[in-house]
């Protein structure tokens, strides 16, 4: 017997006409759909309701039977969204009774084949994919779920974080920026130069020579060195490597060349250079007759050795090898090592996440500063860093207030660019945007090239509480201002990435290539701690792309 709705053909025609007329009022289509649906639709709704009732009663096996009955009744090639629900609900029951993740996943995929915009099916598929070890696929499906239903984000944030820890990180290949070989002169890491210069209130060979260089006999090698110091004063750091030839045999020039290679695109070249020439440099330092000059050269070479280290273990081992009776040397090198670690330039291999690494850097830097203080008086910049580290770890509100006041006094006493920027950061941490902006304006008067990017980057924090569109626009502007000075600044590219893509869980095609290039540029000079974070972003970006493709939003 053919199926019937129980409505005569004539009546149906009248109702269709009424429905068409009512469409203007926004109800026509729904009126027609409800009156012209088949018995199959009603049967599937009834089966779904019965299955849901069994589920609520925790009678999962019976619920599975009902949902399966509905799926079989619907037959193949259906576009009925109720069928998608039947598959998804059966997958939920399978979870409860311990069916395999593959069975659960197959039901979710079947649901999505019927309804590709079904958020719950994407979420459950993500969990099943994770269970069978396909984290990257799980991440894509989870982002699709977040895109369709933002309410799922908060409830599944911990799961999201778990999926971001994709292993092994060696699989997350970043690569070099496009056409980087064509950039002339080759870029250097201004961030690394700044962290070195920020500790110049500890006496340094190059600070002394930049102030006043008077060689006994101005040889060709010494002329190279003198010219390189002039380039440094002018902020032309990229030209120094080419000026200081590999054949130069003047110890300060050799140390300076190693240092600039350390800041280049291939710091391994600096390691090779120091390994090859280290014995010769040590010999020349030992032959230096001027004792003050000898100490400056030795300390400069030791600082370079620290800058070439990659792990906290290597830094500690080096510091522990120093003579215990040379307090001045212990003070200088523990001081510099603290700044080096504070900036995330070495890895604590006991850490398994970016957050753990940041906390380890804070604790290790604090420990090194405490060790330095045993052998000398901390300089103003080091005292500022020490106060900031303690501020970041203290729990007592009164202690927080004391630390902030201590930093304010240090900034008032010595308004260097470093102090102004760090104090402005603290003000933003305590929601004092007005005071932060005032200090940033004061810092803007200092034009030294390697300092400028950090000011622009800190300025981005002023916009954190503004409406999203405005915040993203201003954040991008701050990033672009930093990139004008330092085209391969790690933090600026990360900010630019956030500013151009926003917080959406998916990515648009027009932004994907730009985002990947931002990651490559950021990775060029990123300190090891942040390089790990960038490697985490590769699978995230690819998952966002795949989620957008699945939803036809790419």
Coordinates of C-alpha atoms in Angstrom, one line a residue:
X1 CA 0.0 0.0 0.0
X2 CA 1.5 3.5 -0.9
X3 CA 2.3 5.8 1.9
X4 CA -0.1 8.7 2.5
X5 CA -0.3 11.8 4.7
X6 CA -4.0 11.4 5.2
X7 CA -4.6 14.7 3.3
X8 CA -6.6 14.8 0.0
X9 CA -4.8 16.2 -3.1
X10 CA -7.3 19.1 -3.3
X11 CA -6.7 20.0 0.4
X12 CA -3.0 19.8 -0.1
X13 CA -3.1 22.2 -3.0
X14 CA -5.0 24.7 -0.9
X15 CA -2.5 24.4 1.9
X16 CA 0.4 24.8 -0.4
X17 CA -1.1 28.0 -1.7
X18 CA -1.7 29.3 1.9
X19 CA 1.8 28.3 2.8
X20 CA 3.2 30.2 -0.2
X21 CA 1.3 33.3 0.7
X22 CA 2.4 33.0 4.3
X23 CA 6.1 32.9 3.4
X24 CA 6.2 36.7 3.5
X25 CA 5.4 36.4 7.2
X26 CA 8.3 34.0 7.7
X27 CA 6.2 30.9 8.4
X28 CA 5.3 29.5 5.0
X29 CA 8.1 27.0 4.5
X30 CA 7.7 25.5 8.0
X31 CA 4.0 25.2 7.6
X32 CA 4.3 23.3 4.3
X33 CA 7.1 21.1 5.6
X34 CA 5.1 20.0 8.7
X35 CA 2.1 19.2 6.6
X36 CA 3.7 17.5 3.6
X37 CA 6.3 15.3 5.5
X38 CA 6.1 11.5 5.1
X39 CA 5.4 8.9 7.7
X40 CA 9.1 8.0 7.5
X41 CA 10.0 11.3 9.1
X42 CA 7.5 10.7 11.9
X43 CA 8.6 7.2 12.4
X44 CA 12.3 8.2 12.7
X45 CA 11.5 10.9 15.2
X46 CA 9.5 8.4 17.3
X47 CA 12.4 5.9 17.1
X48 CA 14.9 8.6 18.1
X49 CA 12.8 9.7 21.0
X50 CA 12.4 6.1 22.2
X51 CA 16.2 5.6 21.9
X52 CA 16.8 8.8 23.9
X53 CA 14.5 7.6 26.6
X54 CA 16.3 4.3 26.9
X55 CA 19.6 6.2 27.0
X56 CA 18.3 8.4 29.9
X57 CA 17.3 5.2 31.7
X58 CA 20.9 4.0 31.2
X59 CA 19.6 1.0 29.2
X60 CA 22.3 1.6 26.5
X61 CA 22.0 -1.8 24.8
X62 CA 18.3 -1.2 24.1
X63 CA 19.0 2.3 23.0
X64 CA 21.5 1.0 20.5
X65 CA 18.9 -1.4 19.1
X66 CA 16.4 1.5 18.7
X67 CA 18.9 3.8 17.0
X68 CA 20.0 0.9 14.8
X69 CA 16.3 0.2 13.9
X70 CA 15.9 3.8 12.8
X71 CA 19.1 3.8 10.7
X72 CA 18.0 0.6 9.0
X73 CA 14.5 2.0 8.4
X74 CA 15.9 5.2 6.8
X75 CA 18.0 3.1 4.4
X76 CA 20.9 4.4 2.3
X77 CA 21.4 7.8 0.7
X78 CA 19.2 9.7 3.1
X79 CA 19.7 13.4 3.8
X80 CA 17.4 13.4 6.8
X81 CA 19.2 15.2 9.7
X82 CA 17.3 12.8 12.1
X83 CA 19.4 10.0 10.6
X84 CA 22.6 12.0 11.6
X85 CA 21.3 12.2 15.1
X86 CA 20.6 8.5 15.2
X87 CA 24.2 7.7 14.2
X88 CA 25.6 10.2 16.7
X89 CA 23.3 9.0 19.5
X90 CA 24.3 5.4 18.8
X91 CA 28.0 6.5 19.0
X92 CA 27.2 8.0 22.5
X93 CA 25.7 4.6 23.6
X94 CA 28.7 2.8 22.2
X95 CA 30.9 4.9 24.5
X96 CA 28.9 3.9 27.5
X97 CA 29.0 0.1 26.8
X98 CA 32.7 0.1 25.9
X99 CA 32.5 -0.5 22.1
X100 CA 35.7 0.1 20.2
X101 CA 36.8 3.6 19.3
X102 CA 36.6 2.5 15.6
X103 CA 32.9 1.6 15.9
X104 CA 32.3 5.0 17.6
X105 CA 34.3 6.8 15.0
X106 CA 32.4 5.1 12.1
X107 CA 29.1 6.1 13.5
X108 CA 30.3 9.7 13.9
X109 CA 31.6 9.8 10.3
X110 CA 28.3 8.4 9.1
X111 CA 26.5 11.1 10.9
X112 CA 28.7 13.8 9.3
X113 CA 28.2 12.2 5.9
X114 CA 24.5 13.1 6.4
X115 CA 25.0 16.4 8.1
X116 CA 28.5 18.0 7.8
X117 CA 27.6 20.8 10.2
X118 CA 26.9 18.5 13.2
X119 CA 29.0 19.9 16.0
X120 CA 28.5 17.0 18.5
X121 CA 29.5 14.4 15.9
X122 CA 32.7 16.3 15.2
X123 CA 33.4 16.4 19.0
X124 CA 32.8 12.7 19.5
X125 CA 34.8 11.9 16.4
X126 CA 37.7 13.9 17.8
X127 CA 37.7 11.9 21.0
X128 CA 37.5 8.6 19.2
X129 CA 40.4 9.7 16.9
X130 CA 42.5 10.6 19.9
X131 CA 41.8 7.2 21.5
X132 CA 43.2 5.4 18.4
X133 CA 46.3 7.6 18.4
X134 CA 45.4 10.1 15.6
X135 CA 45.9 13.3 17.5
X136 CA 46.4 15.5 14.4
X137 CA 43.1 14.3 12.9
X138 CA 41.4 14.7 16.3
X139 CA 42.6 18.3 16.6
X140 CA 41.0 19.1 13.2
X141 CA 37.7 17.6 14.1
X142 CA 37.7 19.3 17.5
X143 CA 38.3 22.7 15.9
X144 CA 35.4 22.0 13.5
X145 CA 33.2 21.4 16.5
X146 CA 34.4 24.6 18.2
X147 CA 33.7 26.5 14.9
X148 CA 30.1 25.2 14.8
X149 CA 29.4 25.6 18.5
X150 CA 31.6 28.0 20.5
X151 CA 30.0 26.7 23.7
X152 CA 31.9 23.4 23.3
X153 CA 35.2 25.3 23.6
X154 CA 35.1 25.9 27.4
X155 CA 33.9 22.5 28.3
X156 CA 36.6 20.8 26.2
X157 CA 39.5 23.2 26.7
X158 CA 41.6 20.6 28.6
X159 CA 41.1 18.1 25.8
X160 CA 42.1 20.8 23.3
X161 CA 45.3 21.4 25.3
X162 CA 46.1 17.7 25.3
X163 CA 45.8 17.5 21.6
X164 CA 48.2 20.4 21.2
X165 CA 51.0 18.4 22.7
X166 CA 51.7 16.6 19.4
X167 CA 54.7 14.3 19.5
X168 CA 57.2 14.0 18.3
X169 CA 58.0 17.7 17.8
X170 CA 60.6 16.7 15.3
X171 CA 57.7 16.0 12.9
X172 CA 56.7 19.6 13.1
X173 CA 59.0 21.0 10.5
X174 CA 58.9 24.8 10.1
X175 CA 61.5 25.5 7.5
X176 CA 63.1 28.8 6.4
X177 CA 61.2 32.0 5.3
X178 CA 60.6 32.2 1.6
X179 CA 63.4 33.8 -0.4
X180 CA 65.4 34.3 2.7
X181 CA 68.6 33.7 0.7
X182 CA 67.9 36.9 -1.3
X183 CA 67.9 39.1 1.8
X184 CA 71.1 41.1 1.7
X185 CA 72.8 41.7 4.0
X186 CA 71.7 38.5 5.8
X187 CA 69.6 39.4 8.9
X188 CA 70.8 39.0 12.5
X189 CA 68.8 38.6 15.7
X190 CA 68.2 42.0 17.3
X191 CA 66.6 40.3 20.2
X192 CA 69.8 38.5 21.1
X193 CA 71.8 41.7 20.7
X194 CA 69.5 43.5 23.0
X195 CA 69.7 40.9 25.8
X196 CA 73.5 41.1 25.5
X197 CA 73.5 44.9 25.7
X198 CA 71.0 45.0 28.5
X199 CA 73.7 43.5 30.8
X200 CA 76.3 46.1 29.8
X201 CA 76.1 47.7 33.2
X202 CA 78.3 44.7 34.0
X203 CA 81.7 45.8 32.7
X204 CA 82.3 44.4 29.2
X205 CA 85.1 44.4 26.6
X206 CA 83.0 45.7 23.8
X207 CA 81.4 48.4 25.8
X208 CA 84.8 49.6 26.8
X209 CA 86.1 49.5 23.2
X210 CA 83.0 51.2 21.8
X211 CA 83.6 54.0 24.2
X212 CA 87.4 54.3 23.5
X213 CA 89.4 52.0 21.3
X214 CA 93.2 52.6 21.4
X215 CA 95.3 49.8 19.9
X216 CA 99.0 49.8 20.3
X217 CA 99.6 49.3 16.6
X218 CA 96.6 49.7 14.2
X219 CA 97.1 46.5 12.1
X220 CA 94.7 45.5 9.3
X221 CA 93.0 43.1 11.7
X222 CA 92.6 45.9 14.3
X223 CA 91.2 48.2 11.6
X224 CA 88.5 45.6 10.8
X225 CA 87.7 45.5 14.5
X226 CA 87.6 49.3 14.8
X227 CA 85.3 49.6 11.8
X228 CA 83.0 46.9 13.2
X229 CA 82.6 48.8 16.4
X230 CA 81.6 51.9 14.4
X231 CA 79.0 49.8 12.5
X232 CA 77.6 48.6 15.8
X233 CA 77.3 52.2 17.1
X234 CA 75.3 53.0 14.0
X235 CA 73.0 50.0 14.4
X236 CA 74.3 48.3 11.2
X237 CA 74.6 45.0 12.9
X238 CA 74.0 43.0 9.7
X239 CA 77.2 44.3 8.1
X240 CA 79.6 43.3 10.9
X241 CA 79.9 39.6 10.0
X242 CA 81.1 40.4 6.4
X243 CA 83.5 43.0 7.7
X244 CA 85.2 40.7 10.3
X245 CA 86.9 38.1 8.1
X246 CA 87.4 34.5 9.2
X247 CA 91.2 35.1 8.8
X248 CA 91.3 38.0 11.3
X249 CA 93.8 37.1 14.0
X250 CA 93.1 39.8 16.6
X251 CA 91.5 38.3 19.7
X252 CA 88.7 40.9 20.3
X253 CA 87.8 40.8 16.6
X254 CA 87.6 37.0 16.7
X255 CA 85.4 37.0 19.8
X256 CA 83.2 39.7 18.1
X257 CA 83.0 37.7 14.9
X258 CA 81.9 34.6 16.9
X259 CA 79.3 36.7 18.7
X260 CA 77.8 38.1 15.5
X261 CA 77.8 34.6 14.0
X262 CA 75.9 33.5 17.1
X263 CA 73.2 36.1 16.2
X264 CA 73.1 35.0 12.6
X265 CA 70.7 32.6 10.8
X266 CA 73.1 29.7 11.4
X267 CA 74.4 29.9 15.0
X268 CA 75.9 26.5 14.4
X269 CA 78.5 28.3 12.3
X270 CA 79.5 30.3 15.4
X271 CA 80.0 27.0 17.3
X272 CA 82.2 25.7 14.5
X273 CA 84.1 28.9 14.4
X274 CA 84.7 28.9 18.2
X275 CA 85.6 25.2 18.2
X276 CA 88.2 25.8 15.5
X277 CA 89.7 29.0 17.0
X278 CA 89.0 28.7 20.7
X279 CA 92.5 27.4 21.6
X280 CA 94.1 30.3 19.6
X281 CA 91.8 32.9 21.3
X282 CA 92.7 31.5 24.8
X283 CA 96.4 31.6 24.0
X284 CA 96.2 35.3 22.9
X285 CA 94.1 36.2 26.0
X286 CA 96.8 34.5 28.1
X287 CA 99.5 36.5 26.4
X288 CA 97.8 39.8 27.0
X289 CA 100.1 41.9 29.2
X290 CA 97.5 44.4 30.4
X291 CA 95.7 42.6 33.3
X292 CA 92.5 44.6 33.0
X293 CA 92.4 44.0 29.3
X294 CA 93.0 40.3 29.8
X295 CA 90.1 40.1 32.2
X296 CA 87.8 41.9 29.8
X297 CA 88.7 39.6 26.9
X298 CA 88.4 36.5 29.0
X299 CA 85.0 37.5 30.3
X300 CA 83.8 38.4 26.8
X301 CA 84.9 35.0 25.5
X302 CA 83.2 33.3 28.4
X303 CA 79.9 35.2 27.7
X304 CA 80.1 34.1 24.1
X305 CA 80.5 30.5 25.2
X306 CA 77.3 30.8 27.3
X307 CA 75.5 32.3 24.3
X308 CA 76.4 29.2 22.3
X309 CA 74.8 26.8 24.9
X310 CA 71.4 25.2 24.4
X311 CA 70.5 23.5 27.7
X312 CA 70.4 24.5 31.3
X313 CA 72.5 21.5 32.1
X314 CA 75.3 22.9 29.9
X315 CA 75.1 26.4 31.5
X316 CA 75.2 25.0 35.0
X317 CA 78.1 22.7 34.2
X318 CA 80.1 25.6 32.7
X319 CA 79.5 27.8 35.7
X320 CA 80.4 25.1 38.2
X321 CA 83.8 24.7 36.4
X322 CA 84.8 28.3 37.1
X323 CA 87.5 28.9 39.8
X324 CA 85.6 29.3 43.2
X325 CA 88.0 32.0 44.3
X326 CA 87.4 34.4 41.4
X327 CA 84.5 36.3 42.8
X328 CA 84.4 38.9 40.1
X329 CA 84.3 36.4 37.3
X330 CA 81.6 34.3 39.1
X331 CA 79.5 37.5 39.5
X332 CA 79.7 38.5 35.9
X333 CA 79.0 35.1 34.3
X334 CA 76.2 34.2 36.7
X335 CA 74.7 37.6 36.0
X336 CA 74.8 37.1 32.2
X337 CA 73.6 33.5 32.4
X338 CA 70.6 34.7 34.5
X339 CA 69.6 37.1 31.7
X340 CA 70.3 34.5 29.1
X341 CA 68.0 32.0 30.9
X342 CA 65.4 34.7 31.7
X343 CA 65.0 35.3 28.0
X344 CA 64.3 31.7 27.2
X345 CA 67.5 31.0 25.4
X346 CA 68.2 27.6 26.9
X347 CA 66.0 24.6 27.5
X348 CA 65.5 22.8 30.8
X349 CA 65.3 19.3 29.6
X350 CA 63.2 18.2 32.6
X351 CA 60.2 20.2 31.2
X352 CA 57.6 18.7 28.9
X353 CA 55.5 21.8 28.1
X354 CA 55.9 25.4 27.2
X355 CA 54.3 26.5 30.5
X356 CA 56.7 24.3 32.5
X357 CA 59.6 25.7 30.6
X358 CA 58.6 29.3 31.4
X359 CA 58.3 28.5 35.1
X360 CA 61.7 26.7 35.0
X361 CA 63.3 29.7 33.3
X362 CA 61.9 31.9 36.0
X363 CA 63.2 29.7 38.8
X364 CA 66.6 29.1 37.1
X365 CA 67.1 32.8 36.4
X366 CA 66.2 33.6 40.0
X367 CA 68.7 31.0 41.3
X368 CA 71.5 32.3 39.1
X369 CA 70.9 35.9 40.2
X370 CA 71.0 34.7 43.9
X371 CA 74.3 33.0 43.1
X372 CA 75.6 36.2 41.4
X373 CA 74.6 38.2 44.5
X374 CA 76.9 36.1 46.6
X375 CA 79.9 37.4 44.7
X376 CA 79.0 41.0 44.0
X377 CA 76.3 43.7 44.1
X378 CA 73.6 43.3 41.5
X379 CA 73.6 46.1 39.0
X380 CA 70.4 48.2 38.5
X381 CA 69.2 46.1 35.5
X382 CA 69.8 42.9 37.3
X383 CA 68.1 44.2 40.4
X384 CA 65.1 45.1 38.3
X385 CA 65.0 41.6 36.8
X386 CA 65.4 40.0 40.2
X387 CA 62.4 42.1 41.5
X388 CA 60.3 41.1 38.5
X389 CA 61.1 37.4 38.9
X390 CA 60.1 37.5 42.6
X391 CA 56.9 39.5 41.6
X392 CA 56.0 36.7 39.2
X393 CA 56.3 34.0 41.9
X394 CA 55.1 35.7 45.1
X395 CA 51.7 34.8 46.4
X396 CA 51.2 37.3 49.2
X397 CA 49.4 40.5 48.1
X398 CA 51.5 42.6 50.4
X399 CA 54.6 41.2 48.9
X400 CA 53.3 42.0 45.4
X401 CA 52.8 45.6 46.4
X402 CA 56.4 45.8 47.8
X403 CA 57.9 44.3 44.7
X404 CA 56.1 46.8 42.5
X405 CA 57.1 49.7 44.6
X406 CA 60.7 48.5 44.5
X407 CA 60.6 48.4 40.7
X408 CA 59.0 51.8 40.6
X409 CA 61.9 53.2 42.7
X410 CA 64.5 51.6 40.4
X411 CA 62.8 53.0 37.3
X412 CA 62.7 56.5 38.9
X413 CA 66.4 56.3 39.8
X414 CA 67.5 55.0 36.4
X415 CA 65.1 55.5 33.5
X416 CA 66.8 53.3 31.0
X417 CA 64.8 51.8 28.1
X418 CA 65.0 48.4 29.8
X419 CA 63.6 49.7 33.1
X420 CA 60.8 51.7 31.4
X421 CA 59.6 48.8 29.3
X422 CA 59.7 46.3 32.1
X423 CA 57.9 48.6 34.5
X424 CA 55.3 49.3 31.8
X425 CA 54.8 45.6 31.5
X426 CA 54.2 45.3 35.3
X427 CA 51.6 48.2 35.1
X428 CA 49.7 46.3 32.4
X429 CA 49.8 43.1 34.5
X430 CA 48.1 45.2 37.2
X431 CA 45.6 46.8 34.8
X432 CA 47.2 50.2 35.1
X433 CA 47.2 51.1 31.4
X434 CA 47.5 54.9 31.9
X435 CA 50.9 54.5 33.8
X436 CA 52.1 51.9 31.3
X437 CA 51.4 54.2 28.3
X438 CA 53.2 57.1 30.1
X439 CA 56.4 55.0 30.5
X440 CA 56.2 53.8 26.9
X441 CA 56.0 57.4 25.6
X442 CA 59.1 58.1 27.7
X443 CA 60.9 55.1 26.3
X444 CA 60.0 56.3 22.7
X445 CA 62.6 59.1 23.2
X446 CA 65.4 56.5 23.1
X447 CA 66.1 55.7 19.5
X448 CA 68.8 52.9 19.7
X449 CA 67.8 50.5 17.0
X450 CA 67.9 47.2 18.9
X451 CA 65.7 48.7 21.6
X452 CA 62.9 50.0 19.5
X453 CA 61.0 46.7 18.7
X454 CA 60.5 45.8 22.3
X455 CA 58.7 49.1 22.9
X456 CA 56.3 48.5 20.0
X457 CA 55.6 45.0 21.2
X458 CA 54.9 46.2 24.7
X459 CA 52.6 48.9 23.3
X460 CA 50.3 46.1 21.9
X461 CA 49.4 45.2 25.5
X462 CA 47.6 48.6 25.8
X463 CA 44.9 47.3 23.6
X464 CA 44.1 44.0 25.4
X465 CA 40.8 45.2 26.8
X466 CA 39.5 46.9 23.7
X467 CA 36.7 45.5 21.5
X468 CA 38.0 42.5 19.5
X469 CA 38.1 44.2 16.0
X470 CA 39.8 47.2 17.3
X471 CA 42.2 45.2 19.5
X472 CA 43.2 43.0 16.5
X473 CA 43.7 46.0 14.3
X474 CA 45.9 47.8 16.8
X475 CA 47.8 44.7 17.7
X476 CA 48.7 44.2 14.1
X477 CA 49.8 47.8 13.8
X478 CA 52.1 47.4 16.8
X479 CA 53.6 44.2 15.3
X480 CA 54.1 45.9 11.9
X481 CA 55.9 48.8 13.6
X482 CA 58.3 46.4 15.2
X483 CA 58.8 44.5 12.0
X484 CA 59.8 47.7 10.2
X485 CA 62.8 47.9 12.4
X486 CA 63.4 44.2 12.9
X487 CA 61.8 42.2 10.0
X488 CA 62.5 38.8 11.7
X489 CA 61.5 39.6 15.2
X490 CA 60.0 36.5 16.8
X491 CA 57.4 38.2 19.1
X492 CA 56.3 40.6 16.4
X493 CA 55.5 37.8 14.0
X494 CA 53.5 36.0 16.6
X495 CA 51.6 39.1 17.4
X496 CA 51.0 39.7 13.7
X497 CA 49.8 36.1 13.3
X498 CA 47.3 36.6 16.1
X499 CA 46.2 40.0 14.8
X500 CA 45.6 38.9 11.2
X501 CA 43.8 35.6 12.1
X502 CA 42.0 36.4 15.3
X503 CA 40.7 33.8 17.8
X504 CA 38.6 31.8 15.3
X505 CA 39.1 28.1 15.6
X506 CA 39.4 27.9 11.7
X507 CA 41.5 29.8 9.2
X508 CA 40.5 31.3 5.9
X509 CA 42.5 30.4 2.7
X510 CA 43.5 34.1 2.2
X511 CA 45.3 34.0 5.6
X512 CA 46.8 30.6 5.7
X513 CA 49.8 31.2 3.5
X514 CA 50.5 34.5 5.3
X515 CA 50.2 32.8 8.7
X516 CA 52.6 30.0 7.8
X517 CA 55.2 32.6 6.5
X518 CA 54.8 34.5 9.8
X519 CA 55.6 31.3 11.7
X520 CA 58.7 30.7 9.5
X521 CA 59.9 34.2 10.0
X522 CA 59.3 34.0 13.7
X523 CA 61.2 30.7 14.0
X524 CA 64.3 32.2 12.3
X525 CA 65.6 33.8 15.5
X526 CA 63.2 32.4 18.1
X527 CA 64.9 31.4 21.4
X528 CA 64.7 27.7 22.0
X529 CA 61.8 28.0 24.5
X530 CA 59.6 29.9 22.0
X531 CA 60.7 27.7 19.1
X532 CA 59.0 24.8 20.9
X533 CA 55.8 26.9 21.0
X534 CA 56.1 27.6 17.3
X535 CA 56.4 23.9 16.5
X536 CA 53.2 23.4 18.4
X537 CA 51.6 26.0 16.1
X538 CA 52.3 24.0 12.9
X539 CA 49.9 21.2 13.7
X540 CA 47.4 23.7 15.0
X541 CA 47.5 25.8 11.8
X542 CA 47.2 22.6 9.7
X543 CA 44.3 21.4 11.8
X544 CA 42.5 24.8 11.5
X545 CA 42.9 24.6 7.7
X546 CA 41.5 21.0 7.6
X547 CA 38.6 22.0 9.8
X548 CA 37.7 24.9 7.5
X549 CA 37.9 22.6 4.5
X550 CA 35.6 20.0 6.1
X551 CA 33.1 22.8 6.8
X552 CA 33.4 24.4 3.3
X553 CA 34.7 27.6 5.0
X554 CA 38.2 27.5 3.6

